[in-house]
mmCIF file of C-alpha atoms in Angstrom:
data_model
loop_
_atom_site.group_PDB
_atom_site.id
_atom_site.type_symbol
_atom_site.label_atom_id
_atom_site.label_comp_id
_atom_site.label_asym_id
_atom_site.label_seq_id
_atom_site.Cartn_x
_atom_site.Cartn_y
_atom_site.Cartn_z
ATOM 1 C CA UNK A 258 44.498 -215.302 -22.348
ATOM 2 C CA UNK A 259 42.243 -214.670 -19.137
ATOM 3 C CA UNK A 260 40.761 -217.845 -17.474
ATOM 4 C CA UNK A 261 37.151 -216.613 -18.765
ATOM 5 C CA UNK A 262 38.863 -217.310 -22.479
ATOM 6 C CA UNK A 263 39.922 -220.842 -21.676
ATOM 7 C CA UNK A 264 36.404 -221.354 -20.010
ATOM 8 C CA UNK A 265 34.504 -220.167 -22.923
ATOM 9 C CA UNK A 266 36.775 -219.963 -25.729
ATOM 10 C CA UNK A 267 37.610 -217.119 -27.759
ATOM 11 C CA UNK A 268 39.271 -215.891 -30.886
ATOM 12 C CA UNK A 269 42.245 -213.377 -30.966
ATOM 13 C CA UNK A 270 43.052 -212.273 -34.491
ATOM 14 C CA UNK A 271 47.244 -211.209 -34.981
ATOM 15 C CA UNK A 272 49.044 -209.666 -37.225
ATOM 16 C CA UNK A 273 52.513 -210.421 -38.130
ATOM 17 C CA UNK A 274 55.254 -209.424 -41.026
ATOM 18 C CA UNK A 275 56.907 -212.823 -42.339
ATOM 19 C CA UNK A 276 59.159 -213.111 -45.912
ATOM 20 C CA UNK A 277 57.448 -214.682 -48.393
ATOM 21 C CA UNK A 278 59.246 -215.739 -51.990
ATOM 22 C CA UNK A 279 58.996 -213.292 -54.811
ATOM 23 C CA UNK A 280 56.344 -213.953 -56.824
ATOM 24 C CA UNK A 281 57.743 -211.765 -59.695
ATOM 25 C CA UNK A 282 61.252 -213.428 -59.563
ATOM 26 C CA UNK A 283 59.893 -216.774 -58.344
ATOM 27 C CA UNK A 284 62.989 -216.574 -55.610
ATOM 28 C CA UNK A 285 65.698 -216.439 -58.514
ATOM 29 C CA UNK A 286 66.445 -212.278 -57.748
ATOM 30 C CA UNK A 287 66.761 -211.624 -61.427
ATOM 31 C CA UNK A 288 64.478 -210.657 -64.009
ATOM 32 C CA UNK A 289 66.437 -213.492 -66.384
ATOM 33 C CA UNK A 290 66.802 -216.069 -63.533
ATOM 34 C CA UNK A 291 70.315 -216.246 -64.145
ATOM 35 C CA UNK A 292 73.371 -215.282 -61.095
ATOM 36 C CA UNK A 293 76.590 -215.952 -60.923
ATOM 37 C CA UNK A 294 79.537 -217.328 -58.181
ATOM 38 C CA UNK A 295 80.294 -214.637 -55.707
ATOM 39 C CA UNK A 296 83.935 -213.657 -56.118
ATOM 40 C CA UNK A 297 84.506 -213.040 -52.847
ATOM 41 C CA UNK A 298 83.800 -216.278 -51.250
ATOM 42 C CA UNK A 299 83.781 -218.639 -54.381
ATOM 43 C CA UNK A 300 80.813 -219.803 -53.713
ATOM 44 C CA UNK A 301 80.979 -221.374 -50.319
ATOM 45 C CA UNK A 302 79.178 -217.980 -48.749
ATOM 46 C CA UNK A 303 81.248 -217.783 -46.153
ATOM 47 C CA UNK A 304 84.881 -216.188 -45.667
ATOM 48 C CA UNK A 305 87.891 -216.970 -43.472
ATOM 49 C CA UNK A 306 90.075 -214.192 -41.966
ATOM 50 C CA UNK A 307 92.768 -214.454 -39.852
ATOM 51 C CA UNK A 308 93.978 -212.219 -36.729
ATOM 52 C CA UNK A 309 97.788 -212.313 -35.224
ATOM 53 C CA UNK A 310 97.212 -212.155 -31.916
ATOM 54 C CA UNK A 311 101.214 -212.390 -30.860
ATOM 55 C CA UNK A 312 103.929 -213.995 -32.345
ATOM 56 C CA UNK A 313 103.542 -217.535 -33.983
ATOM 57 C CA UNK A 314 100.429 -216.900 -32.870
ATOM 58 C CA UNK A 315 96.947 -216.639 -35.188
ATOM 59 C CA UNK A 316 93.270 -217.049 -35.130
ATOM 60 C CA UNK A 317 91.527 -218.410 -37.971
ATOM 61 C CA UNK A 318 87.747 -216.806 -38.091
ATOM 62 C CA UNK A 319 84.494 -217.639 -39.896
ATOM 63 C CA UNK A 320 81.949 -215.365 -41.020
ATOM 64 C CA UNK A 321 79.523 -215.021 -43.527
ATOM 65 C CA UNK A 322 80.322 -213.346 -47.046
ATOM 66 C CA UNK A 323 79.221 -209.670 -47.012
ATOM 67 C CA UNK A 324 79.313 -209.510 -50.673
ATOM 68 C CA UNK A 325 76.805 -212.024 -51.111
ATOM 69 C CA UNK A 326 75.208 -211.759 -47.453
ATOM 70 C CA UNK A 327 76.143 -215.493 -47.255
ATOM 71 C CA UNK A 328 74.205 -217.065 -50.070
ATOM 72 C CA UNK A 329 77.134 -217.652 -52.102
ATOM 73 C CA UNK A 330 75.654 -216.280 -55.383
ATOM 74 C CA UNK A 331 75.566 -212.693 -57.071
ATOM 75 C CA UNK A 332 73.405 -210.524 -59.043
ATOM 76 C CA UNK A 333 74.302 -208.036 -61.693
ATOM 77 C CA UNK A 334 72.661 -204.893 -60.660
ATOM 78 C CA UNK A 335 71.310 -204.563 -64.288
ATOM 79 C CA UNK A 336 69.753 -207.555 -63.811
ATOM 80 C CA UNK A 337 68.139 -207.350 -60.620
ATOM 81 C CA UNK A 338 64.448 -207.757 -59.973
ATOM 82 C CA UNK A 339 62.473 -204.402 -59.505
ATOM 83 C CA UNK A 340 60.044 -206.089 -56.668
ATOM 84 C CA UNK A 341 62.781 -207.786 -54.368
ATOM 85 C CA UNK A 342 65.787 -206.002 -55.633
ATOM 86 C CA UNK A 343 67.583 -209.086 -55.805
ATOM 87 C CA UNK A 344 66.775 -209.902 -51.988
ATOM 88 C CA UNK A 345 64.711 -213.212 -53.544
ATOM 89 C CA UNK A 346 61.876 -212.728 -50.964
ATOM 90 C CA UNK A 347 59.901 -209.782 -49.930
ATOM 91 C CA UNK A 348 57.802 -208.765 -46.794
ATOM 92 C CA UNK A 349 54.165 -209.409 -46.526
ATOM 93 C CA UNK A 350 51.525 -208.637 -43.264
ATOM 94 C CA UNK A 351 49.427 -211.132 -42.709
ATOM 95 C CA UNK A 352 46.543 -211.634 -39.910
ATOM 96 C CA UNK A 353 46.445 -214.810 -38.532
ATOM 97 C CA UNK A 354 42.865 -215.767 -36.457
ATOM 98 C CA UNK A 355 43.831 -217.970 -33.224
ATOM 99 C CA UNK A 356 41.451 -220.181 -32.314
ATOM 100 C CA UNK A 357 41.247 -220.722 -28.085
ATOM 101 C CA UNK A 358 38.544 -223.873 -27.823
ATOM 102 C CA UNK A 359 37.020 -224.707 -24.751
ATOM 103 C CA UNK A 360 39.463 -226.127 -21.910
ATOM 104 C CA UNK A 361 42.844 -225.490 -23.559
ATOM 105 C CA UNK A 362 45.463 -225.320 -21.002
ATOM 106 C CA UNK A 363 47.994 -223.002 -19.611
ATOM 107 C CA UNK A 364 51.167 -223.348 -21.784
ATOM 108 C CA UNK A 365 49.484 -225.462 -24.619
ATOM 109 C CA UNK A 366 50.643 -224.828 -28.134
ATOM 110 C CA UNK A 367 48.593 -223.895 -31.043
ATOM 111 C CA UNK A 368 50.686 -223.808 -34.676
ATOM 112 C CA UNK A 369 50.120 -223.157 -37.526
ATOM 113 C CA UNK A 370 51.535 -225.124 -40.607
ATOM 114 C CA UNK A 371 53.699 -223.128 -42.814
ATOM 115 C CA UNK A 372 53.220 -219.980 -41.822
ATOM 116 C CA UNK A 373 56.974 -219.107 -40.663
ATOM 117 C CA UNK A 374 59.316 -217.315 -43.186
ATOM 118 C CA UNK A 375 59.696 -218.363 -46.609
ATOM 119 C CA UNK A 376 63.265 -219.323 -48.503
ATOM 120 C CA UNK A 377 64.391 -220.372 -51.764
ATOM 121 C CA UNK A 378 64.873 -224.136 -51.483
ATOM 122 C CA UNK A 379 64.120 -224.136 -47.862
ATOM 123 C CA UNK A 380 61.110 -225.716 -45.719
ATOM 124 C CA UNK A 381 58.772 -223.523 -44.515
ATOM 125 C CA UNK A 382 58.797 -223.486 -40.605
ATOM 126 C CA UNK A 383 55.507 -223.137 -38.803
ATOM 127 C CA UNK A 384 54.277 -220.512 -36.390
ATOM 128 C CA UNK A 385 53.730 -221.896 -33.013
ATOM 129 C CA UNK A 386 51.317 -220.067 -30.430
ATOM 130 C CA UNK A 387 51.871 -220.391 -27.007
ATOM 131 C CA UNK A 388 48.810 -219.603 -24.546
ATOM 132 C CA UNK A 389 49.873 -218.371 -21.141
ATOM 133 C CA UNK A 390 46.465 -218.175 -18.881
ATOM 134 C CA UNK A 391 46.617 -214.445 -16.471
ATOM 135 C CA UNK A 392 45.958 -215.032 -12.938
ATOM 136 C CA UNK A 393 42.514 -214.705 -11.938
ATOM 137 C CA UNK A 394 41.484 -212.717 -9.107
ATOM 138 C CA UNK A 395 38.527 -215.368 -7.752
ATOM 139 C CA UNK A 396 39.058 -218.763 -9.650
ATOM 140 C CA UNK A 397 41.681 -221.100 -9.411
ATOM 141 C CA UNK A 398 42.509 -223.872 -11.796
ATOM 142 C CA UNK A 399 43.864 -226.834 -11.277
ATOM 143 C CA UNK A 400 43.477 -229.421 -14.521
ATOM 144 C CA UNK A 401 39.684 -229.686 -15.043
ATOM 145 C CA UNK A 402 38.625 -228.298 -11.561
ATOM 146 C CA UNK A 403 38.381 -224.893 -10.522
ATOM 147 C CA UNK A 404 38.725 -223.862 -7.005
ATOM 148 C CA UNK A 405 37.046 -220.593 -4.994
ATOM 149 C CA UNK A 406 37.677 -219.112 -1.297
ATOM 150 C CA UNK A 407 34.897 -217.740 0.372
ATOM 151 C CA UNK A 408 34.864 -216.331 4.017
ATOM 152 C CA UNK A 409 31.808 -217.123 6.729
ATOM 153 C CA UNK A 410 31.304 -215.475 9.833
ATOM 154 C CA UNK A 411 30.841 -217.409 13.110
ATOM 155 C CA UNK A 412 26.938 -216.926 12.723
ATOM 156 C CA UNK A 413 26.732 -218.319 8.861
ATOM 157 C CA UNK A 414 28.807 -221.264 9.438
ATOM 158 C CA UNK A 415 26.307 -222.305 12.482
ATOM 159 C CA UNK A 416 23.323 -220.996 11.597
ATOM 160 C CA UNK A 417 23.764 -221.053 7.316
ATOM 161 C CA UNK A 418 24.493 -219.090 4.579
ATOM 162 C CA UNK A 419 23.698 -218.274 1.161
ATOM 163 C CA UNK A 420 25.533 -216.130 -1.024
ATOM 164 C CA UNK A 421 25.745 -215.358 -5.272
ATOM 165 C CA UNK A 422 28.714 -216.590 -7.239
ATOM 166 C CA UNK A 423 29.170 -215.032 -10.381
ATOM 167 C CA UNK A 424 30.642 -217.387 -12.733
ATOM 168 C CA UNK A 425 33.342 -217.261 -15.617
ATOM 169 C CA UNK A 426 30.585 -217.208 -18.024
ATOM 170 C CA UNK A 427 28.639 -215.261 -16.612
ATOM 171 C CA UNK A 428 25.866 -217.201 -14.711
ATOM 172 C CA UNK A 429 24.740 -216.387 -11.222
ATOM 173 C CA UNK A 430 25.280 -219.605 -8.756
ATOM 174 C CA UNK A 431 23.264 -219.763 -5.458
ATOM 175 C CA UNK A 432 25.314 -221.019 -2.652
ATOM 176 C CA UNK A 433 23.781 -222.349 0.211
ATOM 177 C CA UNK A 434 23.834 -224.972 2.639
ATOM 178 C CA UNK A 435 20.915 -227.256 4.212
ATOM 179 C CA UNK A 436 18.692 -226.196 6.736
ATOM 180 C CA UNK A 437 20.401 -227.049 9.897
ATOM 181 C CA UNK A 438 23.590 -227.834 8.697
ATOM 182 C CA UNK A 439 26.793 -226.769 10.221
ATOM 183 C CA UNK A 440 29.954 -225.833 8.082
ATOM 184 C CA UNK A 441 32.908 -226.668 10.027
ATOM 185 C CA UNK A 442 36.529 -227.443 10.202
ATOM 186 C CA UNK A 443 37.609 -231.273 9.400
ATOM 187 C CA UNK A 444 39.300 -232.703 11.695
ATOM 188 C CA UNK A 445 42.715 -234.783 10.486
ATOM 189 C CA UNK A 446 44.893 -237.006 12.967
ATOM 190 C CA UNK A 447 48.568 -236.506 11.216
ATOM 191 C CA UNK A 448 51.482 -238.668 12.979
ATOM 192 C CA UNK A 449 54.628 -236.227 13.710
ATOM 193 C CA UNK A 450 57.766 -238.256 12.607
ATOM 194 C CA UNK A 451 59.850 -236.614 15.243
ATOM 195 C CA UNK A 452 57.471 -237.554 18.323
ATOM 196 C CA UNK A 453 55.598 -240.453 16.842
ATOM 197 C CA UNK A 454 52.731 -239.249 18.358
ATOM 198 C CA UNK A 455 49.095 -238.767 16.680
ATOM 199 C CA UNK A 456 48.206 -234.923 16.308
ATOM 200 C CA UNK A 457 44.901 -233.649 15.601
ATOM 201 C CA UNK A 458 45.321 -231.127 13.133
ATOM 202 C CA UNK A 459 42.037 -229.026 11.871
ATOM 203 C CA UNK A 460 41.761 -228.493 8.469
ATOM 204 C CA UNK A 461 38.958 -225.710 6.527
ATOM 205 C CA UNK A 462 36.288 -227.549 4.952
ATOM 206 C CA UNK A 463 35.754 -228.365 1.161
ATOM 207 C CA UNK A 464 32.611 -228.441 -0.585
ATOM 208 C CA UNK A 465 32.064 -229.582 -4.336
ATOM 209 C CA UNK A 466 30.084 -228.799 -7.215
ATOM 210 C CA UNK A 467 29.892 -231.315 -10.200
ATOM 211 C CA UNK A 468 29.487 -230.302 -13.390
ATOM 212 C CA UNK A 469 31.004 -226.436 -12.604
ATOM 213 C CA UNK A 470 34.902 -227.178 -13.416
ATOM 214 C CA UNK A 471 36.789 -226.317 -16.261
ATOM 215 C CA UNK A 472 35.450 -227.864 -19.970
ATOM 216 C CA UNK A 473 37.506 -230.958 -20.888
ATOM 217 C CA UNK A 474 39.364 -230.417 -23.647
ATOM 218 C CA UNK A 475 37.814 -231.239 -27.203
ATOM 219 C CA UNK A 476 35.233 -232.948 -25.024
ATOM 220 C CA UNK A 477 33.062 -229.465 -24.185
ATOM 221 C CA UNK A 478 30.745 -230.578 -23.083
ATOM 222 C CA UNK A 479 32.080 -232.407 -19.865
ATOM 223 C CA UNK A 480 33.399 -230.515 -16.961
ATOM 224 C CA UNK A 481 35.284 -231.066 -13.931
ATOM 225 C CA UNK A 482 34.443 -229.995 -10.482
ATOM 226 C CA UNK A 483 34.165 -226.748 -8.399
ATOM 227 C CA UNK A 484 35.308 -226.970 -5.535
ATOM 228 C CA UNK A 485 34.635 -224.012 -2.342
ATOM 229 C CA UNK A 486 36.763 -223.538 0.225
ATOM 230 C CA UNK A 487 35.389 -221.920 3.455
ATOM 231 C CA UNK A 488 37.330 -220.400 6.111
ATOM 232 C CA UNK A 489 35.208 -219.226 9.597
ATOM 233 C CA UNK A 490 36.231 -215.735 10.573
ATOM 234 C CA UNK A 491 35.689 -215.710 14.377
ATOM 235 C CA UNK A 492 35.136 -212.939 16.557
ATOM 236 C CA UNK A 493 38.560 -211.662 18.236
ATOM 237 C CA UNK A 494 36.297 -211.163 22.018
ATOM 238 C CA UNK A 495 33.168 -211.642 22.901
ATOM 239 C CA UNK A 496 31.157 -209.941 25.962
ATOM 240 C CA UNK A 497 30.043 -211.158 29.139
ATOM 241 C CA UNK A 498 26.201 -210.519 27.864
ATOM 242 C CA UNK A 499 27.611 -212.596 24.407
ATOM 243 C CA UNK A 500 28.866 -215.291 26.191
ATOM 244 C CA UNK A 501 26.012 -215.868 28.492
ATOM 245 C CA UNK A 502 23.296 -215.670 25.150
ATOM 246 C CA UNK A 503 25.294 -218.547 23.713
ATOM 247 C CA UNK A 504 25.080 -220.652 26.708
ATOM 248 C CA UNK A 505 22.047 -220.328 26.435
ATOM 249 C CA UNK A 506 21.207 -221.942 23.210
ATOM 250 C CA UNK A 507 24.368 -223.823 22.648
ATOM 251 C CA UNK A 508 24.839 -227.505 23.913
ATOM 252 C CA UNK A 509 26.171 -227.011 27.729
ATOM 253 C CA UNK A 510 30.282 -226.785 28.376
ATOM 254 C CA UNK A 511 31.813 -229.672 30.232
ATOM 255 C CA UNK A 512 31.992 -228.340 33.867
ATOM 256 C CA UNK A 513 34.776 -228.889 36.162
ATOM 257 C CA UNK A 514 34.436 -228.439 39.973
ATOM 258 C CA UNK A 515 37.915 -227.742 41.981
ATOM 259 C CA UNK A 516 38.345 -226.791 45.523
ATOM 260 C CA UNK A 517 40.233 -224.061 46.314
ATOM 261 C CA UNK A 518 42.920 -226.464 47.998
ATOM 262 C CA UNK A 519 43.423 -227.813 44.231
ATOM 263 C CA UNK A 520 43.762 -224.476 42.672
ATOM 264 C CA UNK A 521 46.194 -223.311 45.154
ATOM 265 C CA UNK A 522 48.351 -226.539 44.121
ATOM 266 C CA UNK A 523 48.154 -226.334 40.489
ATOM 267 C CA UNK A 524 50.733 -224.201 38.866
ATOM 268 C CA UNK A 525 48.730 -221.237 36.310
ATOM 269 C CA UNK A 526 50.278 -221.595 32.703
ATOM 270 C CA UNK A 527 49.841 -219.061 29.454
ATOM 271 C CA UNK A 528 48.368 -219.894 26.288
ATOM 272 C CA UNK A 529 50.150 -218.673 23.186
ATOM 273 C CA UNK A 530 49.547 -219.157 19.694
ATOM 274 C CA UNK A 531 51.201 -220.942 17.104
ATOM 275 C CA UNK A 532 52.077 -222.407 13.790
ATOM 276 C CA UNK A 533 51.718 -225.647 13.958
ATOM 277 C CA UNK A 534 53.827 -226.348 10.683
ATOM 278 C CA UNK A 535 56.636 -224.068 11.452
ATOM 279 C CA UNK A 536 56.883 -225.104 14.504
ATOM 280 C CA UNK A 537 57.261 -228.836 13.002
ATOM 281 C CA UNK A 538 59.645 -227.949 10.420
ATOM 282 C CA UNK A 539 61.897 -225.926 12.869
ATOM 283 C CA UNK A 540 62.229 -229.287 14.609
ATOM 284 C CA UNK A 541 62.662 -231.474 11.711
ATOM 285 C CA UNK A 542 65.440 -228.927 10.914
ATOM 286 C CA UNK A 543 67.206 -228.948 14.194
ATOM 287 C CA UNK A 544 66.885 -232.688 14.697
ATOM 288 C CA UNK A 545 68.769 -233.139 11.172
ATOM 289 C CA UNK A 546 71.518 -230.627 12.133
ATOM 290 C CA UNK A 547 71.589 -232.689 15.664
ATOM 291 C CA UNK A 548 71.976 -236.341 13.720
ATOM 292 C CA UNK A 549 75.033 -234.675 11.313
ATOM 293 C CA UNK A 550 76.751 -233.260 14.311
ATOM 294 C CA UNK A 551 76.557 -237.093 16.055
ATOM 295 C CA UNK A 552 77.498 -238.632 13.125
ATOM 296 C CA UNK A 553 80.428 -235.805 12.446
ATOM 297 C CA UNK A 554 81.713 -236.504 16.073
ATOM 298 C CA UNK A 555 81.716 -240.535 15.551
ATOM 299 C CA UNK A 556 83.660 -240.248 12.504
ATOM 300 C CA UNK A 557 86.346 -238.146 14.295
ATOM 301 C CA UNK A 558 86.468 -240.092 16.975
ATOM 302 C CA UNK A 559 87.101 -243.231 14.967
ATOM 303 C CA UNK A 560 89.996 -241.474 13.277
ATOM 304 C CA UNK A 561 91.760 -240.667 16.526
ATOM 305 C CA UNK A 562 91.838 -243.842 17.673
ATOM 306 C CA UNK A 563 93.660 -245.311 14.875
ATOM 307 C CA UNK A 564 95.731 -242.366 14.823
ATOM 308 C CA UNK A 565 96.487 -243.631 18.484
ATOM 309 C CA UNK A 566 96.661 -247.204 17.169
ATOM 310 C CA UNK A 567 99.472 -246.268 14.965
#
């Protein structure tokens, strides 16, 4: 099912062949309801053969009867019935409607009672549905909330934005933020284990919708949230005339004066960028393979002296 079907619900109608008991024979296989003991296996409907595989050497094997396909009974072929031919059950199509309500989940079962094949003197099974939800190209759920990526450039995230979001059923959302407001990155002060010291990491903000999640299920009529997540796209350059525009309107740059006797004793460094988490898992990584190789070279070291003890 596609996400729009779990959003709104749907119906799927399948088709299926199942065995079903014979309604002429009632299951019996005979038109007098009578069979007898299968020779072959005495009844038990299955055999036992035995293979030498080598002197004083056998194998004892078990396997169903294939004179009575394992049901331990026989038919004369006089007396078999004309609609099953003795097989007891015969082969029906039937179309099964599957109901998707509002909200069901990825993976959730829907069965019906029953339905599986029939069997003389057996308990009908049931036939279990299983929905598995397609990926969506826009929306992403998680539980009751559905999540969206959207892209701003520099100029909408400072200046605003508004944009159309077609939802799952269908309706057209306006997007747009509040006259003056800024959309930018969060900013999130994460310890580093290996340093102990605070980092400021930035993170790209989250806005919410309520009411425009996922339907609860078998409670339709309450939804979960929607939640947007904007990333700025900024420019790769700007030019000089660009740069001087936007110190012009934007709040003045902190402004540092140094003498030329400074410059000429500071040492000129290069920027580079990064990865901030793989830079922090490559040292994780190395500082574990650092505390095995101490603790690998204390155990051998213990061991030789009480090799030299002895």
């Amino acid at each position: 099912v596609s996400l729009e079907d779990l959003y709104n619900g749907t119906s799927k109608k399948l088709s299926l062949s199942r065995n079903i008991i014979c309604s002429k024979c009632k299951g019996k296989g005979s038109k007098s309801g009578a069979s007898m003991k299968c020779s072959g296996c005495q009844g038990s409907g299955m055999k036992v053969s035995i293979r030498h595989l080598g002197p004083s050497m056998i194998q004892q094997m078990q396997h169903p009867c294939n004179d009575c396909k394992g049901t331990g009974e026989t038919i004369n072929d006089k007396d078999r019935c004309p609609q099953c031919k003795g097989e007891k059950v015969v082969q029906e199509k039937k179309v099964l409607e599957v109901n998707v309500e509002k909200g069901m989940q990825n993976g959730q079962k829907i069965t019906f009672p029953g339905e599986a094949d029939e069997a003389p003197d057996t308990v009908t099974g049931d036939i279990v549905f299983v929905l598995q939800q397609k990926d969506h190209p826009k929306f992403k759920r998680k539980g009751d909330d559905l999540f969206v990526e959207h892209t701003l450039t520099l100029t909408e995230a400072l200046c605003g934005f508004q944009f159309i979001l077609t939802h799952l059923d269908g309706r057209q959302l306006l997007i747009k933020t509040h006259p003056g407001e800024v959309v930018k990155p969060v900013v999130l002060m994460a310890i580093i284990r290996l340093q102990m010291n605070p980092v400021h990491v930035f993170v790209d903000q989250f806005k919410a919708i309520n009411d425009e999640g996922m339907p609860m299920y078998q409670r339709p009529f309450m939804r979960g949230k929607l939640y947007i997540h904007f990333t700025v796209d900024f420019p790769d350059s700007l030019a000089p005339e660009q740069c001087k525009a936007l110190e012009a309107v934007l709040p003045p740059r902190t402004s540092v004066q140094l003498t030329d006797m400074e410059l000429d004793e500071c040492e000129e460094t290069t920027l580079y960028d990064v990865n901030i988490e793989e830079e922090m898992r490559r040292k994780q990584t190395q500082a574990a393979q650092e505390a095995y190789e101490e603790d690998d070279d204390m155990h051998g070291g213990a061991q030789r002296v009480q090799c030299a003890q002895q």
